[in-house]
């Protein structure tokens, strides 16, 4: 395997065996301009004879009808999160049917799905494309016990890979909270409702064969809302349950009481204010937990006080964003993934709560994803380095335990990208000389807000000046790093075996931004 | 000296909280060796506090340590461990009169001398927690120049009086008035007691506004989430600030011109009014309100 | 300082550590916790420094680190040593 050093100084392979050739990362937007006019992948025609009923007798029958063979690629969506029952159900059936060597290409893998690790060991799955890897699966891959190609992609990067043909989905299995006998699908209703089906829409459009798996077969036609129309769906399978509703909704997100998170949240909001992004018509994306969510509380208070209405909220949408939208603080919400039950209801009821697909959300190779229109995004991180590079994928021990998500996409697109994290966690500094794995390049990160100070990228002198003028606690990132290391001591960097690649980490444009290697 | 509106209690045995002291937004902290620490952990808390004092950068926080009372076996050891690390002040619980101050003052002076610390460096904050202590609080405040603040311990005081502590606080009204008057008479700061209900920040705001109205210079609290509420109560009103600014500017002009008499809007202004006006402007600065901004 | 008995200090709460010490001829350090690998060298040095400051040539020390900063580990270790040195 040949390796090269990319523009961020990271060792990346030029080819991942069984996957193909890769270019090294060079700059956030270079490749986009070069791609203009390039041909997209050819999509298979799905001409079907007229039919009044696409129901298959069973899951097994549907799989048999689909023409799935060993070595093909299967996809799933992760909108049902830890409540999802479809991934385990389908993988168990495929295993029972004796399939081998499939490429498993879900939009991401819910934390609870330890079964994926078992199916890698059994040989059912021998290639993995995903946004994130956590838990038992992360430990298995990091242990080096199994050796399968793994490619990590952002949500926008996955949409791009599917549309350009880097991921060729042979059969997409779509968990469908509501579905009729011809395959019109919605995520807004049904016992396993999950709101937006943003990632699934992209799969349905591009897969060679689509099987809807539902526990809520409704009278034809499904109405009033159809997320995935019947002409994208080949078969419908009815099962008892596609998920555990209690685990689908994460519940109304609680605002953190952690003083560290609250301080980070408050300073993030102050930075937004100082940078003058909170204007009438501004657009915003935030996380759904910790400091990122708490920042919205300060933001909401300010918007209410000043009578400011934003144009749109974007993202994975949680209850807090949905509530701000319902109160009229944002005119529109664009929702690629809904995080709790409240959001699902709001999406069904509120016409300006708009479901978007993954490509619309974040694909760098279309004529304009919504991330490009963000005025501000607040993003959490595992660690950052003095070049503002961000790691959301690997832990202090180098083990895979995170997800790329929409991090790279929103950081690149937003006018102001703020990364929030505590300056140390569990006694370990979060600011490193070099992050363990780069998932988001520092060139796209404007500010890092910790409880002990705000670091602003030197590429944005005007923000530094505004923050200093507002008397915010601005600090050079190397000074902050030194201050923290005085408290915690200096951890010894883990050593890696660079001959053993565990996962290739794509930038959203398909170049390799980093590799995850086995720890020595 | 910088105004200290809020004083956050942190148990001396809670390193997870002490390490974040500079980020809570409070003006001062109190590292507690007394009520917040179990009898079996007095030594470990003392060690923790001393180690943080000598090795941790508390930035511009005013740092006080509440030691155990003179009637306990821990008093001497606490002082010996803490004073050499130069906290800004030591808070002495259950001060029943000047004799308690003098005893502590003597011991602190000895320790300062032994450690080559300039005499009087470590200040004393006297806690008034008994009826007897209340009766003698002015003498306590003036017993030594080391004393720079009186503070009321509401829980112990009401217990000593045999009455219930309530949210309305009528049972503390007299004690508060008396302590705050004694503190002003002695020219020292005064801190109000803590608000125990963490869920009720509205009650905290109401009480904080009341004690600001009585003349307290600061209020203690037990959780970082209370700090902002207390600070809110201390925000000077704009009208007051404009008047204070006129007074201070008149005083500055009088000084420049060598005049002994200060007058604003044709009326004479006394020195205490000037002092209060200066204090108000300093307070305003803590809120980022600068001269000319009101 | 002379260690006379086994003693411990600290808690298993987050940002704290639990330190156990007992008399021994040489220095025996057992350091456990989620980040014990990356902090092994730092902790060894910290322990050696504290032992030296207290004129101790030997001790068996076990640290269960729950994410403590250096100041906290030092305070817990010193406390445990003092407790072990008490009659």
Coordinates of N, CA and C in Angstrom, one line a residue, chain B residues 138 141 150 178-190:
Chain B
X138 N -19.7 45.3 66.2 CA -18.9 46.5 65.9 C -17.5 46.3 66.6
X141 N -15.5 44.0 64.5 CA -15.1 44.6 63.3 C -13.9 45.5 63.5
X150 N -17.4 41.8 57.7 CA -18.3 41.0 58.6 C -19.2 40.2 57.7
X178 N -28.2 45.3 61.7 CA -27.2 45.6 62.7 C -25.8 45.4 62.2
X179 N -25.6 44.2 61.5 CA -24.3 43.9 61.0 C -23.9 44.8 59.9
X180 N -24.8 45.2 59.0 CA -24.4 46.0 57.9 C -24.1 47.5 58.4
X181 N -24.8 47.9 59.5 CA -24.5 49.2 60.1 C -23.1 49.2 60.8
X182 N -22.9 48.1 61.5 CA -21.6 47.9 62.2 C -20.4 47.9 61.2
X183 N -20.7 47.2 60.1 CA -19.6 47.1 59.0 C -19.3 48.5 58.4
X184 N -20.4 49.2 58.1 CA -20.2 50.6 57.6 C -19.5 51.5 58.6
X185 N -19.9 51.3 59.8 CA -19.3 52.2 60.9 C -17.8 51.9 61.0
X186 N -17.5 50.6 60.9 CA -16.1 50.2 61.0 C -15.3 50.4 59.7
X187 N -16.0 50.7 58.6 CA -15.3 50.8 57.3 C -14.9 49.5 56.7
X188 N -15.7 48.4 57.0 CA -15.3 47.1 56.4 C -16.5 46.6 55.5
X189 N -16.2 45.6 54.7 CA -17.2 45.0 53.8 C -18.2 44.2 54.6
X190 N -19.4 43.9 54.0 CA -20.3 43.0 54.7 C -20.9 42.0 53.7

